[in-house]
Amino acid sequence: MKGIFFAFISLLTTTLLIPLFIISSCDMQVPQRKNVSREEIRESDLMIKVFNHETREIMELYLEEYVTQVVAAEMPGSFELEALKAQAVAARTYTILRKTSYGEEGHPSHPGASVCTSHTHCQEWLSVDELKNRHGTLWFARYWPTIQEAVEETAGVIMTYDMQPIEPLYHSTSGGATENSEDVFASAMPYLRSVSSPYEERSPVLVDQKEVEIQDFINALQSRDKDIQINDRNIASEIKILEKNQGGSVKTIQIGNKNYKGSEIRQIFDLRSSDFTVDVGRNQITFTTRGYGHGVGMSQWGANGMAEQGSDYEEILKHYYQGITLSKLTSYTK
């Protein structure tokens, strides 16, 4: 997910009661729901309140309806069915986590609604009309039925750890390995561990380069730190990567007389990831990045690669989220 990490730290400090509508007593083999009608799913569905940033209104949606449109907005519709299922479970888990965390009062940023439609704060959600406008009617006709199938076949399934819904962070591309949560955010979560992500070769953002003029580079740093000292005549010797995280991203980099986190440099120069190298040319500095996003949790392109290799959604989720249990909302078991 491209935006849910903005709420990560605040949710880590929230004490969750065991939700009465979640079953998490054991790891379960989730049955396929191919013979379950859409009407039957809706009869057992939950209602959630969603703040729409476009209309500035609070919508009341069925959970599975909301999840379907999140999956369509967050993951390429052309992805394998099992990858789309993994995304559906992650999106549903996030929604239930927010619902149990904030209840009817809603999130402080959008009172009255526990989730919203913006990827910068929650998960991206697009209406059917917005999806058609963004992708076209041919895309919608080709991929919408598969997205619906992915949601329906995992209806009610979420991920839990110690009988609580997890924080299901996800991102586009990890660059070969994901990151430990504490290396990117404030806290260590036992299920958000660095793991390999080897099947990302087809990601269009696996490797990227960005060139910054040397003077623009210096100006950007000076605008942040007035007391930074950089020798612009020998700037190559002024930049040193000091330490990397387990997943490969830059943990600490020295520039002049200052040390920065890799995530800070990513933000300052709008890089695609914190997994980068730095090359100094005559007039410009070139950042070469691997991956796209914060790098914690599920890599979407890695998930699709695993699906292409024959993994099902349960195997994908248990690879990227270590030690989790697949659990089911009680309303779906009646």
mmCIF file of C-alpha atoms in Angstrom:
data_model
loop_
_atom_site.group_PDB
_atom_site.id
_atom_site.type_symbol
_atom_site.label_atom_id
_atom_site.label_comp_id
_atom_site.label_asym_id
_atom_site.label_seq_id
_atom_site.Cartn_x
_atom_site.Cartn_y
_atom_site.Cartn_z
ATOM 1 C CA MET A 1 0.000 0.000 0.000
ATOM 2 C CA LYS A 2 1.309 3.234 -0.845
ATOM 3 C CA GLY A 3 -0.211 5.349 1.910
ATOM 4 C CA ILE A 4 -1.163 3.406 4.982
ATOM 5 C CA PHE A 5 2.276 3.752 6.603
ATOM 6 C CA PHE A 6 1.422 7.368 7.494
ATOM 7 C CA ALA A 7 -0.919 5.981 10.169
ATOM 8 C CA PHE A 8 1.485 3.230 11.264
ATOM 9 C CA ILE A 9 3.058 4.864 14.302
ATOM 10 C CA SER A 10 -0.227 6.093 15.791
ATOM 11 C CA LEU A 11 -1.827 2.665 15.381
ATOM 12 C CA LEU A 12 1.113 0.956 17.056
ATOM 13 C CA THR A 13 0.344 2.861 20.236
ATOM 14 C CA THR A 14 -3.352 1.936 20.180
ATOM 15 C CA THR A 15 -4.410 -0.828 22.573
ATOM 16 C CA LEU A 16 -6.783 -3.154 20.739
ATOM 17 C CA LEU A 17 -9.491 -5.157 22.451
ATOM 18 C CA ILE A 18 -10.108 -8.587 20.943
ATOM 19 C CA PRO A 19 -12.895 -7.874 18.452
ATOM 20 C CA LEU A 20 -16.000 -9.940 19.060
ATOM 21 C CA PHE A 21 -16.515 -10.395 15.335
ATOM 22 C CA ILE A 22 -13.123 -11.970 14.625
ATOM 23 C CA ILE A 23 -12.242 -15.645 14.865
ATOM 24 C CA SER A 24 -8.530 -16.117 15.506
ATOM 25 C CA SER A 25 -8.281 -19.249 17.608
ATOM 26 C CA CYS A 26 -6.257 -21.232 15.082
ATOM 27 C CA ASP A 27 -4.659 -21.098 11.680
ATOM 28 C CA MET A 28 -7.288 -22.179 9.202
ATOM 29 C CA GLN A 29 -7.407 -23.535 5.718
ATOM 30 C CA VAL A 30 -9.715 -21.015 4.095
ATOM 31 C CA PRO A 31 -12.215 -22.744 1.802
ATOM 32 C CA GLN A 32 -12.727 -21.486 -1.732
ATOM 33 C CA ARG A 33 -16.007 -19.659 -2.170
ATOM 34 C CA LYS A 34 -16.667 -20.312 -5.851
ATOM 35 C CA ASN A 35 -20.198 -21.583 -5.151
ATOM 36 C CA VAL A 36 -21.160 -18.716 -2.847
ATOM 37 C CA SER A 37 -23.325 -16.084 -4.494
ATOM 38 C CA ARG A 38 -22.691 -12.372 -4.241
ATOM 39 C CA GLU A 39 -26.034 -12.028 -2.468
ATOM 40 C CA GLU A 40 -25.007 -14.543 0.201
ATOM 41 C CA ILE A 41 -21.790 -12.639 0.835
ATOM 42 C CA ARG A 42 -23.671 -9.375 1.177
ATOM 43 C CA GLU A 43 -26.083 -10.917 3.693
ATOM 44 C CA SER A 44 -23.144 -11.636 6.015
ATOM 45 C CA ASP A 45 -21.220 -8.455 5.210
ATOM 46 C CA LEU A 46 -20.330 -5.600 7.546
ATOM 47 C CA MET A 47 -21.040 -1.932 6.962
ATOM 48 C CA ILE A 48 -18.203 0.575 7.228
ATOM 49 C CA LYS A 49 -18.037 4.339 7.032
ATOM 50 C CA VAL A 50 -15.610 5.838 4.542
ATOM 51 C CA PHE A 51 -14.679 9.501 4.197
ATOM 52 C CA ASN A 52 -14.603 10.525 0.533
ATOM 53 C CA HIS A 53 -11.928 13.172 -0.032
ATOM 54 C CA GLU A 54 -13.430 14.165 -3.385
ATOM 55 C CA THR A 55 -16.991 14.832 -2.214
ATOM 56 C CA ARG A 56 -16.036 15.601 1.438
ATOM 57 C CA GLU A 57 -18.857 13.287 2.508
ATOM 58 C CA ILE A 58 -18.988 10.118 4.603
ATOM 59 C CA MET A 59 -20.113 7.085 2.632
ATOM 60 C CA GLU A 60 -21.614 3.957 4.170
ATOM 61 C CA LEU A 61 -20.400 0.927 2.208
ATOM 62 C CA TYR A 62 -20.414 -2.817 2.533
ATOM 63 C CA LEU A 63 -16.962 -4.003 3.575
ATOM 64 C CA GLU A 64 -16.483 -6.275 0.551
ATOM 65 C CA GLU A 65 -17.704 -3.570 -1.828
ATOM 66 C CA TYR A 66 -15.139 -1.179 -0.343
ATOM 67 C CA VAL A 67 -12.368 -3.796 -0.496
ATOM 68 C CA THR A 68 -13.113 -4.546 -4.165
ATOM 69 C CA GLN A 69 -12.637 -0.915 -5.121
ATOM 70 C CA VAL A 70 -9.502 -0.612 -2.991
ATOM 71 C CA VAL A 71 -7.953 -3.611 -4.748
ATOM 72 C CA ALA A 72 -8.852 -2.102 -8.137
ATOM 73 C CA ALA A 73 -7.206 1.194 -7.136
ATOM 74 C CA GLU A 74 -4.132 -0.183 -5.339
ATOM 75 C CA MET A 75 -3.010 -3.109 -7.527
ATOM 76 C CA PRO A 76 -2.799 -3.549 -11.312
ATOM 77 C CA GLY A 77 -5.890 -5.387 -12.520
ATOM 78 C CA SER A 78 -3.731 -7.454 -14.856
ATOM 79 C CA PHE A 79 -2.046 -9.204 -11.917
ATOM 80 C CA GLU A 80 -2.528 -12.898 -11.214
ATOM 81 C CA LEU A 81 -5.688 -13.920 -9.347
ATOM 82 C CA GLU A 82 -3.739 -15.175 -6.311
ATOM 83 C CA ALA A 83 -1.881 -11.864 -6.033
ATOM 84 C CA LEU A 84 -5.194 -10.000 -6.188
ATOM 85 C CA LYS A 85 -6.517 -12.284 -3.431
ATOM 86 C CA ALA A 86 -3.495 -11.447 -1.260
ATOM 87 C CA GLN A 87 -4.163 -7.754 -1.847
ATOM 88 C CA ALA A 88 -7.826 -8.230 -0.945
ATOM 89 C CA VAL A 89 -6.928 -9.861 2.384
ATOM 90 C CA ALA A 90 -4.412 -7.103 3.144
ATOM 91 C CA ALA A 91 -6.944 -4.372 2.318
ATOM 92 C CA ARG A 92 -9.654 -6.067 4.392
ATOM 93 C CA THR A 93 -7.300 -6.548 7.327
ATOM 94 C CA TYR A 94 -6.340 -2.885 7.283
ATOM 95 C CA THR A 95 -10.000 -1.869 7.244
ATOM 96 C CA ILE A 96 -10.868 -4.082 10.202
ATOM 97 C CA LEU A 97 -7.822 -2.812 12.111
ATOM 98 C CA ARG A 98 -8.956 0.761 11.620
ATOM 99 C CA LYS A 99 -12.558 -0.083 12.492
ATOM 100 C CA THR A 100 -11.574 -1.808 15.751
ATOM 101 C CA SER A 101 -9.087 0.954 16.586
ATOM 102 C CA TYR A 102 -11.342 3.981 16.075
ATOM 103 C CA GLY A 103 -14.904 2.639 16.224
ATOM 104 C CA GLU A 104 -17.879 4.864 15.540
ATOM 105 C CA GLU A 105 -15.967 8.036 16.430
ATOM 106 C CA GLY A 106 -13.751 7.552 13.407
ATOM 107 C CA HIS A 107 -10.196 8.673 12.826
ATOM 108 C CA PRO A 108 -9.280 12.152 14.146
ATOM 109 C CA SER A 109 -8.398 13.216 10.594
ATOM 110 C CA HIS A 110 -11.894 12.304 9.380
ATOM 111 C CA PRO A 111 -14.289 12.067 12.361
ATOM 112 C CA GLY A 112 -17.185 9.682 11.866
ATOM 113 C CA ALA A 113 -15.288 7.431 9.451
ATOM 114 C CA SER A 114 -12.575 4.927 10.323
ATOM 115 C CA VAL A 115 -11.124 4.868 6.787
ATOM 116 C CA CYS A 116 -10.929 7.255 3.853
ATOM 117 C CA THR A 117 -10.337 7.204 0.104
ATOM 118 C CA SER A 118 -6.838 8.747 -0.005
ATOM 119 C CA HIS A 119 -3.684 6.637 -0.415
ATOM 120 C CA THR A 120 -1.731 9.358 1.408
ATOM 121 C CA HIS A 121 -3.583 8.550 4.623
ATOM 122 C CA CYS A 122 -5.401 5.229 4.329
ATOM 123 C CA GLN A 123 -5.846 3.137 1.190
ATOM 124 C CA GLU A 124 -6.741 4.434 -2.231
ATOM 125 C CA TRP A 125 -10.386 3.885 -3.172
ATOM 126 C CA LEU A 126 -11.967 4.794 -6.489
ATOM 127 C CA SER A 127 -15.602 4.671 -7.481
ATOM 128 C CA VAL A 128 -16.641 2.580 -10.480
ATOM 129 C CA ASP A 129 -16.962 5.729 -12.577
ATOM 130 C CA GLU A 130 -13.498 6.901 -11.487
ATOM 131 C CA LEU A 131 -12.020 3.514 -12.383
ATOM 132 C CA LYS A 132 -13.591 3.660 -15.845
ATOM 133 C CA ASN A 133 -12.352 7.222 -16.364
ATOM 134 C CA ARG A 134 -8.828 6.322 -15.255
ATOM 135 C CA HIS A 135 -8.437 3.032 -17.122
ATOM 136 C CA GLY A 136 -11.156 3.000 -19.778
ATOM 137 C CA THR A 137 -14.146 0.746 -20.351
ATOM 138 C CA LEU A 138 -12.075 -2.002 -22.015
ATOM 139 C CA TRP A 139 -9.889 -2.302 -18.894
ATOM 140 C CA PHE A 140 -12.986 -2.411 -16.740
ATOM 141 C CA ALA A 141 -14.637 -5.134 -18.804
ATOM 142 C CA ARG A 142 -11.474 -7.235 -18.836
ATOM 143 C CA TYR A 143 -10.217 -6.950 -15.254
ATOM 144 C CA TRP A 144 -13.129 -5.966 -13.004
ATOM 145 C CA PRO A 145 -14.642 -9.495 -12.954
ATOM 146 C CA THR A 146 -11.290 -10.982 -11.838
ATOM 147 C CA ILE A 147 -10.936 -8.390 -9.079
ATOM 148 C CA GLN A 148 -14.452 -9.207 -7.900
ATOM 149 C CA GLU A 149 -13.578 -12.906 -7.956
ATOM 150 C CA ALA A 150 -10.478 -12.300 -5.820
ATOM 151 C CA VAL A 151 -12.518 -10.481 -3.196
ATOM 152 C CA GLU A 152 -15.408 -12.934 -3.209
ATOM 153 C CA GLU A 153 -13.174 -15.992 -2.858
ATOM 154 C CA THR A 154 -11.492 -14.473 0.221
ATOM 155 C CA ALA A 155 -14.617 -12.840 1.682
ATOM 156 C CA GLY A 156 -14.252 -12.259 5.422
ATOM 157 C CA VAL A 157 -10.634 -13.445 5.606
ATOM 158 C CA ILE A 158 -8.133 -11.271 7.476
ATOM 159 C CA MET A 159 -4.637 -11.679 8.929
ATOM 160 C CA THR A 160 -4.123 -11.798 12.695
ATOM 161 C CA TYR A 161 -1.193 -12.111 15.059
ATOM 162 C CA ASP A 162 -1.792 -12.988 18.729
ATOM 163 C CA MET A 163 -5.548 -12.773 18.093
ATOM 164 C CA GLN A 164 -5.359 -9.207 16.757
ATOM 165 C CA PRO A 165 -5.623 -7.882 13.207
ATOM 166 C CA ILE A 166 -2.167 -6.961 11.963
ATOM 167 C CA GLU A 167 -0.885 -3.738 10.383
ATOM 168 C CA PRO A 168 -0.693 -5.052 6.785
ATOM 169 C CA LEU A 169 1.796 -2.660 5.237
ATOM 170 C CA TYR A 170 2.444 -3.115 1.535
ATOM 171 C CA HIS A 171 4.266 -1.322 -1.265
ATOM 172 C CA SER A 172 4.894 -1.573 -4.996
ATOM 173 C CA THR A 173 8.372 -3.110 -5.298
ATOM 174 C CA SER A 174 10.984 -3.981 -2.679
ATOM 175 C CA GLY A 175 14.041 -4.313 -4.909
ATOM 176 C CA GLY A 176 14.779 -7.893 -3.896
ATOM 177 C CA ALA A 177 14.174 -7.893 -0.140
ATOM 178 C CA THR A 178 11.720 -6.212 2.205
ATOM 179 C CA GLU A 179 12.677 -4.232 5.303
ATOM 180 C CA ASN A 180 12.254 -4.790 9.038
ATOM 181 C CA SER A 181 9.612 -2.391 10.325
ATOM 182 C CA GLU A 182 11.926 -0.810 12.898
ATOM 183 C CA ASP A 183 14.433 0.084 10.184
ATOM 184 C CA VAL A 184 11.851 2.294 8.487
ATOM 185 C CA PHE A 185 9.357 3.185 11.217
ATOM 186 C CA ALA A 186 9.593 3.533 14.973
ATOM 187 C CA SER A 187 8.673 0.073 16.234
ATOM 188 C CA ALA A 188 9.604 -3.547 15.610
ATOM 189 C CA MET A 189 6.629 -5.725 14.695
ATOM 190 C CA PRO A 190 7.204 -9.497 14.782
ATOM 191 C CA TYR A 191 5.352 -10.139 11.535
ATOM 192 C CA LEU A 192 7.009 -7.292 9.587
ATOM 193 C CA ARG A 193 10.432 -8.891 9.105
ATOM 194 C CA SER A 194 12.853 -8.565 6.223
ATOM 195 C CA VAL A 195 12.280 -11.378 3.716
ATOM 196 C CA SER A 196 13.465 -12.085 0.194
ATOM 197 C CA SER A 197 11.360 -10.901 -2.728
ATOM 198 C CA PRO A 198 13.000 -12.526 -5.747
ATOM 199 C CA TYR A 199 10.314 -12.391 -8.436
ATOM 200 C CA GLU A 200 10.138 -8.687 -9.191
ATOM 201 C CA GLU A 201 11.966 -8.613 -12.526
ATOM 202 C CA ARG A 202 8.902 -7.435 -14.448
ATOM 203 C CA SER A 203 8.297 -4.420 -12.222
ATOM 204 C CA PRO A 204 8.669 -1.224 -14.258
ATOM 205 C CA VAL A 205 10.002 0.539 -11.145
ATOM 206 C CA LEU A 206 12.524 -2.091 -10.058
ATOM 207 C CA VAL A 207 15.394 0.239 -11.017
ATOM 208 C CA ASP A 208 15.176 3.993 -11.514
ATOM 209 C CA GLN A 209 17.590 6.877 -11.876
ATOM 210 C CA LYS A 210 17.240 10.505 -10.925
ATOM 211 C CA GLU A 211 19.739 13.217 -11.757
ATOM 212 C CA VAL A 212 20.116 16.309 -9.571
ATOM 213 C CA GLU A 213 22.315 19.252 -10.483
ATOM 214 C CA ILE A 214 25.087 19.626 -7.912
ATOM 215 C CA GLN A 215 24.069 23.154 -6.962
ATOM 216 C CA ASP A 216 20.426 22.063 -6.599
ATOM 217 C CA PHE A 217 21.635 19.185 -4.423
ATOM 218 C CA ILE A 218 23.515 21.577 -2.139
ATOM 219 C CA ASN A 219 20.667 24.097 -2.073
ATOM 220 C CA ALA A 220 18.150 21.432 -1.053
ATOM 221 C CA LEU A 221 20.292 20.325 1.860
ATOM 222 C CA GLN A 222 21.079 23.880 2.941
ATOM 223 C CA SER A 223 17.392 24.771 2.939
ATOM 224 C CA ARG A 224 16.910 21.968 5.454
ATOM 225 C CA ASP A 225 20.095 22.407 7.510
ATOM 226 C CA LYS A 226 21.515 25.912 7.540
ATOM 227 C CA ASP A 227 24.724 24.783 9.258
ATOM 228 C CA ILE A 228 25.617 22.028 6.806
ATOM 229 C CA GLN A 229 29.131 22.322 5.404
ATOM 230 C CA ILE A 230 29.866 20.844 1.952
ATOM 231 C CA ASN A 231 32.984 21.253 -0.152
ATOM 232 C CA ASP A 232 31.419 21.662 -3.578
ATOM 233 C CA ARG A 233 34.806 21.433 -5.281
ATOM 234 C CA ASN A 234 35.282 17.826 -4.165
ATOM 235 C CA ILE A 235 31.733 16.744 -3.483
ATOM 236 C CA ALA A 236 32.373 13.078 -4.276
ATOM 237 C CA SER A 237 34.429 12.789 -1.094
ATOM 238 C CA GLU A 238 31.666 14.529 0.877
ATOM 239 C CA ILE A 239 29.097 11.733 0.350
ATOM 240 C CA LYS A 240 29.529 8.412 2.148
ATOM 241 C CA ILE A 241 26.946 5.672 2.732
ATOM 242 C CA LEU A 242 27.754 4.563 6.276
ATOM 243 C CA GLU A 243 25.284 1.756 6.940
ATOM 244 C CA LYS A 244 22.576 -0.238 5.199
ATOM 245 C CA ASN A 245 19.526 -2.008 6.604
ATOM 246 C CA GLN A 246 19.003 -5.758 6.345
ATOM 247 C CA GLY A 247 16.758 -5.318 3.314
ATOM 248 C CA GLY A 248 19.371 -3.272 1.455
ATOM 249 C CA SER A 249 18.122 0.287 1.913
ATOM 250 C CA VAL A 250 20.377 3.041 3.171
ATOM 251 C CA LYS A 251 20.201 3.391 6.936
ATOM 252 C CA THR A 252 22.709 6.225 7.386
ATOM 253 C CA ILE A 253 24.508 8.444 4.894
ATOM 254 C CA GLN A 254 27.051 11.170 5.637
ATOM 255 C CA ILE A 255 26.928 14.326 3.533
ATOM 256 C CA GLY A 256 29.452 16.961 4.477
ATOM 257 C CA ASN A 257 29.380 17.363 8.244
ATOM 258 C CA LYS A 258 25.863 15.906 8.623
ATOM 259 C CA ASN A 259 24.461 12.386 8.903
ATOM 260 C CA TYR A 260 21.031 11.592 7.411
ATOM 261 C CA LYS A 261 18.711 8.647 7.372
ATOM 262 C CA GLY A 262 18.214 7.120 3.965
ATOM 263 C CA SER A 263 14.486 7.834 4.307
ATOM 264 C CA GLU A 264 15.274 11.526 4.825
ATOM 265 C CA ILE A 265 17.298 11.680 1.605
ATOM 266 C CA ARG A 266 14.503 9.857 -0.186
ATOM 267 C CA GLN A 267 12.047 12.502 0.983
ATOM 268 C CA ILE A 268 14.296 15.491 0.249
ATOM 269 C CA PHE A 269 15.005 14.414 -3.334
ATOM 270 C CA ASP A 270 11.712 12.614 -4.009
ATOM 271 C CA LEU A 271 13.346 9.256 -4.696
ATOM 272 C CA ARG A 272 11.341 6.116 -5.337
ATOM 273 C CA SER A 273 12.956 4.249 -2.438
ATOM 274 C CA SER A 274 15.633 4.446 0.237
ATOM 275 C CA ASP A 275 17.588 1.661 -1.461
ATOM 276 C CA PHE A 276 19.893 3.843 -3.514
ATOM 277 C CA THR A 277 23.457 4.429 -4.672
ATOM 278 C CA VAL A 278 25.010 7.827 -5.376
ATOM 279 C CA ASP A 279 27.255 8.661 -8.321
ATOM 280 C CA VAL A 280 28.858 12.092 -8.661
ATOM 281 C CA GLY A 281 29.427 13.407 -12.170
ATOM 282 C CA ARG A 282 30.906 16.624 -13.403
ATOM 283 C CA ASN A 283 27.746 18.682 -13.032
ATOM 284 C CA GLN A 284 25.177 16.392 -11.491
ATOM 285 C CA ILE A 285 24.576 13.728 -8.896
ATOM 286 C CA THR A 286 22.804 10.547 -10.014
ATOM 287 C CA PHE A 287 20.706 8.510 -7.588
ATOM 288 C CA THR A 288 20.039 4.941 -8.701
ATOM 289 C CA THR A 289 17.195 3.395 -6.733
ATOM 290 C CA ARG A 290 15.922 -0.159 -6.430
ATOM 291 C CA GLY A 291 12.254 -0.671 -5.648
ATOM 292 C CA TYR A 292 9.390 1.720 -5.064
ATOM 293 C CA GLY A 293 7.864 2.520 -1.681
ATOM 294 C CA HIS A 294 8.805 2.159 1.974
ATOM 295 C CA GLY A 295 9.759 -1.506 1.528
ATOM 296 C CA VAL A 296 7.952 -2.927 4.586
ATOM 297 C CA GLY A 297 5.445 -5.790 4.318
ATOM 298 C CA MET A 298 4.139 -7.171 1.050
ATOM 299 C CA SER A 299 5.746 -6.265 -2.248
ATOM 300 C CA GLN A 300 2.915 -6.165 -4.762
ATOM 301 C CA TRP A 301 5.151 -7.035 -7.713
ATOM 302 C CA GLY A 302 6.802 -9.723 -5.608
ATOM 303 C CA ALA A 303 3.380 -11.122 -4.755
ATOM 304 C CA ASN A 304 2.497 -11.256 -8.434
ATOM 305 C CA GLY A 305 5.804 -12.971 -9.185
ATOM 306 C CA MET A 306 5.112 -15.579 -6.516
ATOM 307 C CA ALA A 307 1.658 -16.151 -8.006
ATOM 308 C CA GLU A 308 3.202 -16.626 -11.455
ATOM 309 C CA GLN A 309 5.499 -19.243 -9.883
ATOM 310 C CA GLY A 310 2.465 -21.154 -8.553
ATOM 311 C CA SER A 311 2.048 -19.803 -4.997
ATOM 312 C CA ASP A 312 -1.475 -19.263 -3.719
ATOM 313 C CA TYR A 313 -2.521 -16.197 -1.741
ATOM 314 C CA GLU A 314 -2.039 -17.917 1.624
ATOM 315 C CA GLU A 315 1.582 -18.761 0.751
ATOM 316 C CA ILE A 316 2.150 -15.213 -0.460
ATOM 317 C CA LEU A 317 0.777 -13.642 2.710
ATOM 318 C CA LYS A 318 2.647 -15.975 5.051
ATOM 319 C CA HIS A 319 5.878 -15.188 3.228
ATOM 320 C CA TYR A 320 5.596 -11.419 3.506
ATOM 321 C CA TYR A 321 3.916 -11.361 6.940
ATOM 322 C CA GLN A 322 5.812 -13.751 9.188
ATOM 323 C CA GLY A 323 3.926 -15.856 11.739
ATOM 324 C CA ILE A 324 0.458 -14.564 10.900
ATOM 325 C CA THR A 325 -2.784 -16.525 11.127
ATOM 326 C CA LEU A 326 -5.545 -16.418 8.540
ATOM 327 C CA SER A 327 -8.734 -15.759 10.445
ATOM 328 C CA LYS A 328 -12.317 -15.143 9.497
ATOM 329 C CA LEU A 329 -14.912 -12.590 10.559
ATOM 330 C CA THR A 330 -17.622 -14.397 12.479
ATOM 331 C CA SER A 331 -20.450 -12.998 10.359
ATOM 332 C CA TYR A 332 -19.074 -14.990 7.398
ATOM 333 C CA THR A 333 -19.178 -18.325 9.237
ATOM 334 C CA LYS A 334 -22.860 -18.445 10.027
#
